[in-house]
Amino acid sequence: MSDDHASHAISAYGSRINQTPNLDRIATNGIRMDSAFCTNSICAPSRAAILTGTYNHVNGVTTLATPLDNTLWTFPKSLQAAGYTTGMIGKWHLGHGPGADPAGFDFWQVLPGQGHYHNPVMLRPGGEIVERGGYVTDLITDDSVRFIDQCRDQPFALFCHHKAPHRTWEPAPRHFTMYDDVEIPQPATFRDDLVGRSEVVQATRMQMMDLHPIIDLKAVVPDGLTLDEEIDWRYQRYIKDYLRVVAAVDDGVGRLLDHLDDTGLADNTIVVYTSDQGFFLGDHGMFDKRLMYEESLSMPLLIQYPDRVAAGVTSDDIVVNVDFAPTLLDLMGVAIPEDVQGRSFAPILDGETPDDWPTSMYYRYWMHRDGAHNCPAHYGVRTRTHKLICYYNDPLDQPGAHGPIDPMEWELFDLVADPLEINNVIDDPAYSEIRADLGTELARLQAEVGDEPYPS
Ligand code: CA
C-alpha cells in the first residue's frame, strides 16, 4: 500500500502523465479493479477501514486525530492466529504508544506519524527508535525483502506500506532530474472554476495557489508571472515531484515482484497493490483528497494471484475499502468474523460476480473545515451512474473556517453524461426523479451501515 497514490498516475490505469512498468506487471499478471472506492478519503480513517473491515463511525477513526484502538479486531490478527507470520513495515499512521502501536504483527518497524523521506527514523516495539540512512521507499523495500527471506518457508503476510507519494513529495536522489526536460500535461479540468458547485467546495484551500512554494514546491516563485502563468508553473513543480516519488514506489514494487519470482514464491502468493485513497493531480485545479469527487474517491487496486486469478482481466464492480479484510481472509481460507461490515469480493476475482453484488456505495468525510484545507464534512452515495453529495455545513464544528457557511448544500452528478463532474445538476428538473431515488438510496445505505444523518 502506498499513501495518496491516485490511479490516474499508474500507466495500467491509462495515466497520461507517467509510466509505472512494475505496477503494470501486477495488472498484467492479475486483475485491475476499476471501481474500487474508499469510504472516507483521508489517510488514517481509510487505513482503519482496511484493517478492521468496518466503517469509521464503527472503528472510531473518523478523523486524523483519533488513533486506532489496537484492542479492536483487525484481519492481520486473524491471519496471525491462523498461523501466518505477520509483518508491518513502513507507514502505520494510526497512532503510537501502548493503546495504539501496531498489534497482530510478529514483526513491525514503522515510521512515526508521517515519517521523513530522507534518513528517516523508524519505531519498533517498546518504543525502540532505529535511525536509518537512505531513502524511505528504498528502506521499506529493503526491510520487506528481508522479511520475506526470513519467512519464506512458512505462510506469511507482509504489509509493505510506503510513505510515498504523500506530501511533501521529496524524491530519491536518482530521480532528482527525472522529467526536467518535459512538460507534464495538465488534466482536462485543470481550469475548472468550480462554478455551480457548493460554496464550501469553492472555499476549499486545495488549489495550486494554496501550495506552499518552499515547503511543497521547493522553489521561489519566479518574478513577473501572471496569475495564470504562476498556476501553470506551480502545477509543473508539484506534479513532477509527485511523479518522481511515485517512480521510487514503482522501483520498489519491481524489486518485490522480482524477489517473489526469484524465490519461487510468486505462484501461490497474493500480491495486492493499493493506496489509502486517491488524489487530485491538478484535477479541478486541486491537489489533495478528502472530497468525494472521482479522483479522490477512487483507489488503485491491482491483485495478482496466479494460482487463482486470471491474468490481465479487469472488473467494474463496485468494491470499497471495508471489503478488503474479508476478501483477503476469504482468499486465504480464514474465517471472517460476523461483525465485519465489508463483504468478500473473492467471487469477483474468480470472474463470477454474485447476482446481488452492491451497485452503490456509502461515503462520509468527517473533518469539517480544518484550517489548512478548509474542506467541508460531507456524506454521499455513488452508484454506477450517478453521485449525490450532501455538505451538511455544521456551523458549530469549526469556528476558524474560511469563507461562507451556508445551510446544507447538495451536489448531483451524472457520471455517464459528465464523467469529469463539472455540472452539478442538483437543481435541474430533468433529474428530480433521480435525485429523489438517490436520496432514498443514501438513507438506506446510511441505515444499513449503522450511521445516522446529520444532525445526530
Ligand atoms: Ca493517504
Short mmCIF file of C-alpha atoms and ligand atoms in Angstrom, two decimals:
data_model
loop_
_atom_site.label_atom_id
_atom_site.label_comp_id
_atom_site.label_asym_id
_atom_site.label_seq_id
_atom_site.Cartn_x
_atom_site.Cartn_y
_atom_site.Cartn_z
CA MET A 1 0.00 0.00 0.00
CA SER A 2 1.16 3.49 -0.75
CA ASP A 3 -0.10 6.80 0.58
CA ASP A 4 -2.06 9.14 -1.72
CA HIS A 5 -1.24 7.36 -4.97
CA ALA A 6 -4.04 8.15 -7.40
CA SER A 7 -4.85 5.52 -10.01
CA HIS A 8 -4.51 8.10 -12.79
CA ALA A 9 -0.77 8.14 -12.02
CA ILE A 10 -0.45 4.44 -12.89
CA SER A 11 0.02 3.52 -16.53
CA ALA A 12 -2.05 0.34 -16.14
CA TYR A 13 -4.95 2.71 -15.41
CA GLY A 14 -4.20 4.76 -18.51
CA SER A 15 -2.10 7.51 -16.96
CA ARG A 16 -1.41 10.42 -19.34
CA ILE A 17 1.45 11.69 -17.18
CA ASN A 18 3.77 8.80 -16.22
CA GLN A 19 4.78 5.19 -16.71
CA THR A 20 4.76 2.60 -13.92
CA PRO A 21 6.10 -0.56 -15.57
CA ASN A 22 6.34 -2.56 -12.36
CA LEU A 23 2.88 -1.76 -11.05
CA ASP A 24 1.63 -2.62 -14.51
CA ARG A 25 3.11 -6.11 -14.08
CA ILE A 26 0.56 -6.79 -11.34
CA ALA A 27 -2.25 -5.74 -13.68
CA THR A 28 -0.82 -7.85 -16.48
CA ASN A 29 -0.49 -10.87 -14.20
CA GLY A 30 -3.81 -10.37 -12.46
CA ILE A 31 -6.86 -8.15 -12.15
CA ARG A 32 -7.32 -4.38 -12.31
CA MET A 33 -10.29 -3.21 -10.26
CA ASP A 34 -11.77 -0.12 -11.91
CA SER A 35 -14.40 0.82 -9.34
CA ALA A 36 -12.60 0.47 -6.02
CA PHE A 37 -13.51 3.28 -3.64
CA CYS A 38 -12.58 4.44 -0.17
CA THR A 39 -15.38 5.13 2.28
CA ASN A 40 -13.55 8.21 3.63
CA SER A 41 -10.81 9.80 1.56
CA ILE A 42 -8.21 10.54 4.21
CA CYS A 43 -5.19 8.59 5.45
CA ALA A 44 -5.77 7.20 8.94
CA PRO A 45 -9.52 6.60 8.53
CA SER A 46 -9.04 4.62 5.31
CA ARG A 47 -6.27 2.55 6.90
CA ALA A 48 -8.53 1.80 9.86
CA ALA A 49 -11.35 0.76 7.50
CA ILE A 50 -8.98 -1.55 5.62
CA LEU A 51 -7.63 -3.25 8.75
CA THR A 52 -10.94 -3.62 10.60
CA GLY A 53 -13.37 -4.19 7.74
CA THR A 54 -15.67 -1.60 9.32
CA TYR A 55 -16.78 1.98 8.59
CA ASN A 56 -15.22 4.83 10.54
CA HIS A 57 -18.22 5.51 12.78
CA VAL A 58 -17.80 1.89 13.96
CA ASN A 59 -13.99 1.67 14.28
CA GLY A 60 -13.84 5.18 15.77
CA VAL A 61 -11.18 6.60 13.43
CA THR A 62 -13.39 9.25 11.84
CA THR A 63 -10.59 11.83 11.61
CA LEU A 64 -6.80 12.11 11.70
CA ALA A 65 -6.98 12.96 15.39
CA THR A 66 -8.12 9.56 16.66
CA PRO A 67 -5.68 6.62 16.92
CA LEU A 68 -6.93 3.14 16.11
CA ASP A 69 -7.72 1.30 19.36
CA ASN A 70 -5.33 -1.61 18.99
CA THR A 71 -7.56 -3.92 21.00
CA LEU A 72 -10.06 -3.89 18.13
CA TRP A 73 -10.14 -6.86 15.80
CA THR A 74 -8.12 -6.49 12.61
CA PHE A 75 -7.58 -9.00 9.85
CA PRO A 76 -3.83 -9.33 10.50
CA LYS A 77 -4.79 -10.62 13.96
CA SER A 78 -6.86 -13.38 12.37
CA LEU A 79 -4.04 -14.23 9.99
CA GLN A 80 -1.58 -14.41 12.86
CA ALA A 81 -3.94 -16.66 14.80
CA ALA A 82 -4.29 -18.86 11.72
CA GLY A 83 -0.55 -19.45 11.62
CA TYR A 84 0.70 -16.75 9.30
CA THR A 85 3.83 -14.87 10.27
CA THR A 86 2.73 -11.24 10.01
CA GLY A 87 4.82 -8.14 9.40
CA MET A 88 4.02 -4.42 9.22
CA ILE A 89 6.72 -2.31 7.61
CA GLY A 90 6.62 1.40 6.79
CA LYS A 91 3.73 3.80 7.23
CA TRP A 92 1.37 2.96 10.07
CA HIS A 93 -0.17 6.37 10.85
CA LEU A 94 -2.74 5.03 13.29
CA GLY A 95 -1.12 6.27 16.49
CA HIS A 96 1.70 5.16 18.75
CA GLY A 97 2.01 4.02 22.34
CA PRO A 98 0.56 1.21 24.40
CA GLY A 99 -3.02 1.55 23.12
CA ALA A 100 -2.21 2.33 19.51
CA ASP A 101 1.01 0.58 18.46
CA PRO A 102 0.62 -1.98 15.67
CA ALA A 103 -0.94 -5.17 17.05
CA GLY A 104 -1.32 -8.57 15.46
CA PHE A 105 2.16 -8.49 13.94
CA ASP A 106 5.07 -10.79 14.69
CA PHE A 107 7.37 -8.08 13.39
CA TRP A 108 6.82 -4.38 12.95
CA GLN A 109 9.03 -1.45 12.10
CA VAL A 110 7.15 1.72 11.22
CA LEU A 111 7.57 5.41 10.63
CA PRO A 112 6.50 7.71 13.46
CA GLY A 113 3.46 9.64 12.23
CA GLN A 114 4.08 10.78 8.67
CA GLY A 115 7.79 9.97 8.83
CA HIS A 116 10.53 11.53 6.72
CA TYR A 117 11.59 10.85 3.14
CA HIS A 118 15.34 11.06 3.74
CA ASN A 119 17.27 9.38 6.57
CA PRO A 120 14.07 8.57 8.50
CA VAL A 121 13.83 7.16 11.98
CA MET A 122 11.63 4.12 12.47
CA LEU A 123 9.90 2.74 15.54
CA ARG A 124 9.93 -0.81 16.82
CA PRO A 125 8.08 -2.48 19.72
CA GLY A 126 8.70 -1.00 23.13
CA GLY A 127 9.36 2.45 21.73
CA GLU A 128 12.74 1.47 20.28
CA ILE A 129 13.93 4.07 17.78
CA VAL A 130 16.02 2.98 14.81
CA GLU A 131 17.95 5.59 12.82
CA ARG A 132 18.10 4.78 9.14
CA GLY A 133 20.29 6.20 6.43
CA GLY A 134 18.83 6.38 2.94
CA TYR A 135 15.58 6.97 1.09
CA VAL A 136 12.40 5.90 2.83
CA THR A 137 10.82 3.98 -0.08
CA ASP A 138 14.03 2.02 -0.66
CA LEU A 139 14.42 1.28 3.07
CA ILE A 140 10.86 -0.01 3.35
CA THR A 141 11.52 -2.19 0.31
CA ASP A 142 14.82 -3.47 1.81
CA ASP A 143 13.05 -4.37 5.05
CA SER A 144 10.27 -6.10 3.12
CA VAL A 145 12.70 -8.22 1.11
CA ARG A 146 14.44 -9.18 4.34
CA PHE A 147 11.13 -10.12 5.95
CA ILE A 148 10.25 -12.36 3.02
CA ASP A 149 13.64 -14.06 3.21
CA GLN A 150 13.16 -14.77 6.89
CA CYS A 151 9.62 -16.12 6.43
CA ARG A 152 9.71 -17.83 3.06
CA ASP A 153 9.48 -21.36 4.43
CA GLN A 154 6.22 -20.67 6.23
CA PRO A 155 2.94 -18.88 5.49
CA PHE A 156 3.45 -15.14 5.81
CA ALA A 157 1.52 -11.92 5.42
CA LEU A 158 3.58 -8.82 4.78
CA PHE A 159 2.16 -5.30 4.92
CA CYS A 160 4.62 -3.17 2.95
CA HIS A 161 3.23 0.33 3.48
CA HIS A 162 5.02 3.12 1.69
CA LYS A 163 5.02 6.71 2.90
CA ALA A 164 5.22 7.87 -0.69
CA PRO A 165 3.76 9.68 -2.53
CA HIS A 166 2.39 11.68 0.40
CA ARG A 167 3.06 15.40 0.71
CA THR A 168 5.71 16.91 0.77
CA TRP A 169 6.90 14.89 -2.27
CA GLU A 170 10.66 14.60 -1.80
CA PRO A 171 12.25 12.38 -4.48
CA ALA A 172 15.15 9.96 -4.22
CA PRO A 173 18.43 11.44 -5.50
CA ARG A 174 18.30 9.18 -8.59
CA HIS A 175 15.02 10.86 -9.56
CA PHE A 176 16.00 14.49 -8.89
CA THR A 177 16.22 15.38 -12.58
CA MET A 178 13.57 12.99 -13.94
CA TYR A 179 11.06 14.97 -16.09
CA ASP A 180 13.34 18.03 -16.11
CA ASP A 181 13.14 18.30 -19.87
CA VAL A 182 9.45 17.59 -20.34
CA GLU A 183 6.23 19.43 -19.70
CA ILE A 184 3.66 17.25 -17.93
CA PRO A 185 0.18 17.59 -19.50
CA GLN A 186 -2.47 19.32 -17.43
CA PRO A 187 -5.67 17.41 -16.65
CA ALA A 188 -8.82 18.26 -18.59
CA THR A 189 -10.37 20.01 -15.58
CA PHE A 190 -7.29 21.99 -14.58
CA ARG A 191 -9.05 25.31 -15.25
CA ASP A 192 -12.30 24.24 -13.60
CA ASP A 193 -13.68 27.40 -11.94
CA LEU A 194 -15.99 25.31 -9.70
CA VAL A 195 -18.98 27.45 -10.74
CA GLY A 196 -22.18 25.63 -9.87
CA ARG A 197 -20.54 23.52 -7.17
CA SER A 198 -21.33 24.09 -3.49
CA GLU A 199 -19.96 27.22 -1.84
CA VAL A 200 -17.98 25.21 0.69
CA VAL A 201 -16.23 23.35 -2.13
CA GLN A 202 -15.38 26.66 -3.76
CA ALA A 203 -13.92 27.79 -0.41
CA THR A 204 -11.60 24.77 -0.02
CA ARG A 205 -7.89 25.54 0.14
CA MET A 206 -6.63 22.81 -2.12
CA GLN A 207 -5.88 24.83 -5.24
CA MET A 208 -2.45 25.25 -6.85
CA MET A 209 -2.18 28.70 -5.22
CA ASP A 210 -2.62 27.04 -1.80
CA LEU A 211 0.59 25.03 -2.16
CA HIS A 212 3.49 26.45 -0.15
CA PRO A 213 6.27 27.45 -2.57
CA ILE A 214 9.18 26.48 -0.31
CA ILE A 215 7.75 23.52 1.60
CA ASP A 216 5.68 21.94 -1.18
CA LEU A 217 7.38 23.14 -4.33
CA LYS A 218 10.95 23.62 -3.08
CA ALA A 219 11.30 26.82 -5.04
CA VAL A 220 10.84 30.54 -5.01
CA VAL A 221 8.12 31.74 -7.36
CA PRO A 222 9.81 33.43 -10.36
CA ASP A 223 9.26 37.16 -10.71
CA GLY A 224 6.96 38.60 -13.32
CA LEU A 225 4.46 35.78 -13.77
CA THR A 226 0.80 36.50 -14.34
CA LEU A 227 -1.60 34.59 -12.08
CA ASP A 228 -2.34 32.05 -14.83
CA GLU A 229 1.37 31.61 -15.52
CA GLU A 230 2.08 31.09 -11.85
CA ILE A 231 -0.65 28.46 -11.60
CA ASP A 232 0.89 26.64 -14.58
CA TRP A 233 4.36 26.90 -13.04
CA ARG A 234 3.10 25.60 -9.70
CA TYR A 235 1.48 22.59 -11.38
CA GLN A 236 4.73 21.58 -13.08
CA ARG A 237 6.69 21.88 -9.84
CA TYR A 238 4.03 19.92 -7.93
CA ILE A 239 3.30 17.14 -10.38
CA LYS A 240 6.92 16.42 -11.29
CA ASP A 241 7.91 15.82 -7.68
CA TYR A 242 4.78 13.73 -7.13
CA LEU A 243 5.66 11.57 -10.13
CA ARG A 244 9.33 11.29 -9.12
CA VAL A 245 8.25 9.99 -5.73
CA VAL A 246 5.89 7.54 -7.45
CA ALA A 247 8.82 6.33 -9.59
CA ALA A 248 10.61 5.08 -6.46
CA VAL A 249 7.47 3.23 -5.36
CA ASP A 250 7.36 1.58 -8.77
CA ASP A 251 11.03 0.60 -8.41
CA GLY A 252 10.31 -0.92 -5.00
CA VAL A 253 7.31 -2.88 -6.26
CA GLY A 254 9.50 -4.21 -9.06
CA ARG A 255 12.10 -5.40 -6.57
CA LEU A 256 9.46 -7.21 -4.51
CA LEU A 257 7.93 -8.85 -7.58
CA ASP A 258 11.38 -9.91 -8.79
CA HIS A 259 12.12 -11.34 -5.37
CA LEU A 260 8.92 -13.38 -5.34
CA ASP A 261 9.80 -14.68 -8.82
CA ASP A 262 13.40 -15.47 -7.88
CA THR A 263 12.41 -17.35 -4.74
CA GLY A 264 9.68 -19.35 -6.47
CA LEU A 265 7.02 -17.84 -4.21
CA ALA A 266 5.09 -15.90 -6.85
CA ASP A 267 2.58 -18.54 -7.94
CA ASN A 268 0.92 -19.03 -4.57
CA THR A 269 1.43 -15.54 -3.18
CA ILE A 270 -1.36 -12.98 -3.33
CA VAL A 271 0.06 -9.59 -4.26
CA VAL A 272 -2.17 -6.58 -3.71
CA TYR A 273 -1.28 -3.02 -4.64
CA THR A 274 -3.47 -0.22 -3.39
CA SER A 275 -3.35 3.23 -1.83
CA ASP A 276 -5.32 4.52 1.13
CA GLN A 277 -7.20 6.83 -1.24
CA GLY A 278 -6.86 8.73 -4.48
CA PHE A 279 -5.54 12.25 -5.02
CA PHE A 280 -6.21 15.34 -7.11
CA LEU A 281 -3.38 15.71 -9.62
CA GLY A 282 -4.41 19.19 -10.73
CA ASP A 283 -7.91 17.88 -11.41
CA HIS A 284 -10.44 20.68 -10.74
CA GLY A 285 -7.31 22.80 -10.21
CA MET A 286 -6.67 20.91 -6.96
CA PHE A 287 -4.18 18.87 -5.04
CA ASP A 288 -5.01 16.65 -2.02
CA LYS A 289 -8.03 14.38 -1.49
CA ARG A 290 -10.94 14.48 1.06
CA LEU A 291 -13.73 15.36 -1.39
CA MET A 292 -15.97 12.65 -2.83
CA TYR A 293 -15.03 13.50 -6.42
CA GLU A 294 -13.78 10.60 -8.52
CA GLU A 295 -10.03 11.33 -8.45
CA SER A 296 -10.03 11.35 -4.65
CA LEU A 297 -12.67 8.65 -4.08
CA SER A 298 -11.05 6.05 -6.36
CA MET A 299 -8.40 3.71 -5.02
CA PRO A 300 -5.98 1.89 -7.27
CA LEU A 301 -6.47 -1.84 -6.69
CA LEU A 302 -4.34 -4.37 -8.54
CA ILE A 303 -4.26 -8.01 -7.44
CA GLN A 304 -2.22 -10.90 -8.74
CA TYR A 305 -2.61 -14.48 -7.59
CA PRO A 306 -1.53 -16.78 -10.41
CA ASP A 307 -2.97 -19.91 -8.78
CA ARG A 308 -6.46 -18.42 -8.80
CA VAL A 309 -6.94 -15.05 -10.51
CA ALA A 310 -6.90 -14.90 -14.32
CA ALA A 311 -4.21 -12.72 -15.87
CA GLY A 312 -4.90 -9.36 -17.49
CA VAL A 313 -8.57 -9.03 -16.56
CA THR A 314 -10.49 -6.00 -15.30
CA SER A 315 -13.63 -5.55 -13.22
CA ASP A 316 -16.03 -2.64 -12.99
CA ASP A 317 -17.84 -4.00 -9.93
CA ILE A 318 -18.02 -1.57 -7.01
CA VAL A 319 -15.81 -2.61 -4.11
CA VAL A 320 -14.87 -0.50 -1.08
CA ASN A 321 -12.01 -0.45 1.41
CA VAL A 322 -14.05 -2.21 4.11
CA ASP A 323 -14.29 -5.18 1.72
CA PHE A 324 -10.52 -5.72 1.66
CA ALA A 325 -10.26 -7.53 5.03
CA PRO A 326 -12.98 -10.13 4.39
CA THR A 327 -11.74 -10.67 0.84
CA LEU A 328 -8.17 -11.44 1.87
CA LEU A 329 -9.32 -13.71 4.71
CA ASP A 330 -11.63 -15.47 2.27
CA LEU A 331 -8.82 -16.00 -0.26
CA MET A 332 -6.63 -17.50 2.47
CA GLY A 333 -9.41 -19.69 3.86
CA VAL A 334 -9.53 -17.92 7.22
CA ALA A 335 -12.89 -17.35 8.95
CA ILE A 336 -14.47 -13.87 8.64
CA PRO A 337 -15.91 -12.55 11.94
CA GLU A 338 -19.65 -11.80 11.98
CA ASP A 339 -19.28 -8.11 12.79
CA VAL A 340 -17.09 -7.31 9.79
CA GLN A 341 -19.16 -4.92 7.67
CA GLY A 342 -17.41 -5.48 4.37
CA ARG A 343 -18.15 -8.33 2.02
CA SER A 344 -15.66 -10.63 0.34
CA PHE A 345 -15.22 -9.91 -3.37
CA ALA A 346 -13.26 -13.14 -3.89
CA PRO A 347 -16.03 -14.35 -6.27
CA ILE A 348 -15.33 -11.29 -8.45
CA LEU A 349 -11.66 -12.22 -8.54
CA ASP A 350 -12.81 -15.66 -9.73
CA GLY A 351 -14.73 -13.93 -12.53
CA GLU A 352 -18.15 -14.65 -11.08
CA THR A 353 -19.85 -11.53 -9.76
CA PRO A 354 -22.71 -12.52 -7.43
CA ASP A 355 -26.20 -11.50 -8.66
CA ASP A 356 -26.80 -9.49 -5.51
CA TRP A 357 -23.46 -7.63 -5.56
CA PRO A 358 -23.91 -3.98 -4.44
CA THR A 359 -24.35 -1.35 -7.15
CA SER A 360 -23.86 1.62 -4.82
CA MET A 361 -21.53 2.71 -2.05
CA TYR A 362 -21.67 4.98 1.00
CA TYR A 363 -19.10 7.67 1.75
CA ARG A 364 -18.51 10.01 4.66
CA TYR A 365 -15.74 12.52 5.28
CA TRP A 366 -15.95 13.75 8.85
CA MET A 367 -13.35 16.51 9.21
CA HIS A 368 -15.10 19.85 8.91
CA ARG A 369 -13.09 22.74 7.50
CA ASP A 370 -9.73 22.31 9.17
CA GLY A 371 -7.56 25.40 8.91
CA ALA A 372 -5.16 24.01 6.33
CA HIS A 373 -7.52 22.59 3.70
CA ASN A 374 -10.85 24.11 4.71
CA CYS A 375 -12.58 21.03 3.30
CA PRO A 376 -16.18 20.52 4.41
CA ALA A 377 -17.55 17.41 6.05
CA HIS A 378 -19.97 15.55 3.78
CA TYR A 379 -21.61 12.25 3.01
CA GLY A 380 -22.95 10.79 -0.16
CA VAL A 381 -23.78 7.87 -2.37
CA ARG A 382 -22.19 6.75 -5.61
CA THR A 383 -23.98 4.37 -7.92
CA ARG A 384 -22.66 3.04 -11.21
CA THR A 385 -24.15 6.06 -12.97
CA HIS A 386 -24.67 8.91 -10.51
CA LYS A 387 -23.34 10.57 -7.38
CA LEU A 388 -25.24 12.53 -4.73
CA ILE A 389 -23.25 14.50 -2.13
CA CYS A 390 -24.56 16.34 0.95
CA TYR A 391 -22.36 19.01 2.54
CA TYR A 392 -24.10 19.42 5.85
CA ASN A 393 -22.11 22.54 6.81
CA ASP A 394 -22.17 22.35 10.57
CA PRO A 395 -21.50 25.96 11.66
CA LEU A 396 -20.51 24.85 15.16
CA ASP A 397 -17.74 22.48 14.09
CA GLN A 398 -15.00 24.84 13.05
CA PRO A 399 -15.09 28.43 14.22
CA GLY A 400 -11.83 29.08 12.30
CA ALA A 401 -13.28 28.01 8.95
CA HIS A 402 -12.69 30.27 5.99
CA GLY A 403 -15.43 31.59 3.75
CA PRO A 404 -19.20 31.43 3.94
CA ILE A 405 -21.05 28.76 5.86
CA ASP A 406 -24.36 28.13 4.21
CA PRO A 407 -27.13 25.81 5.17
CA MET A 408 -26.87 22.26 3.87
CA GLU A 409 -25.71 22.14 0.25
CA TRP A 410 -26.13 19.30 -2.24
CA GLU A 411 -24.42 18.20 -5.43
CA LEU A 412 -25.62 15.70 -8.01
CA PHE A 413 -23.51 14.43 -10.90
CA ASP A 414 -24.47 12.32 -13.89
CA LEU A 415 -21.32 10.22 -14.23
CA VAL A 416 -22.35 8.91 -17.65
CA ALA A 417 -23.02 12.27 -19.29
CA ASP A 418 -20.49 14.16 -17.17
CA PRO A 419 -17.70 11.83 -16.00
CA LEU A 420 -15.46 14.78 -15.08
CA GLU A 421 -18.07 16.09 -12.61
CA ILE A 422 -18.26 19.61 -13.97
CA ASN A 423 -22.03 20.05 -13.98
CA ASN A 424 -23.86 19.94 -10.67
CA VAL A 425 -27.42 19.07 -11.77
CA ILE A 426 -28.97 19.14 -8.30
CA ASP A 427 -31.49 21.81 -9.35
CA ASP A 428 -32.11 20.51 -12.88
CA PRO A 429 -35.79 19.45 -13.13
CA ALA A 430 -34.80 16.68 -15.53
CA TYR A 431 -33.02 14.98 -12.63
CA SER A 432 -35.69 15.40 -9.96
CA GLU A 433 -36.68 11.73 -10.00
CA ILE A 434 -33.04 10.56 -9.94
CA ARG A 435 -32.34 12.96 -7.09
CA ALA A 436 -35.20 11.51 -5.08
CA ASP A 437 -34.09 7.94 -5.77
CA LEU A 438 -30.51 8.71 -4.77
CA GLY A 439 -31.70 10.40 -1.59
CA THR A 440 -33.60 7.24 -0.73
CA GLU A 441 -30.56 5.10 -1.52
CA LEU A 442 -28.30 7.32 0.61
CA ALA A 443 -30.64 6.95 3.57
CA ARG A 444 -30.86 3.20 3.01
CA LEU A 445 -27.07 2.77 2.92
CA GLN A 446 -26.59 5.04 5.91
CA ALA A 447 -29.01 2.92 7.93
CA GLU A 448 -27.51 -0.31 6.61
CA VAL A 449 -24.02 0.55 7.87
CA GLY A 450 -25.42 1.97 11.13
CA ASP A 451 -24.57 5.61 10.53
CA GLU A 452 -27.02 8.47 11.05
CA PRO A 453 -27.88 11.59 9.08
CA TYR A 454 -26.65 14.96 10.29
CA PRO A 455 -27.51 16.33 12.81
CA SER A 456 -27.44 13.37 15.12
CA CA B 1 -3.25 8.99 2.35
#
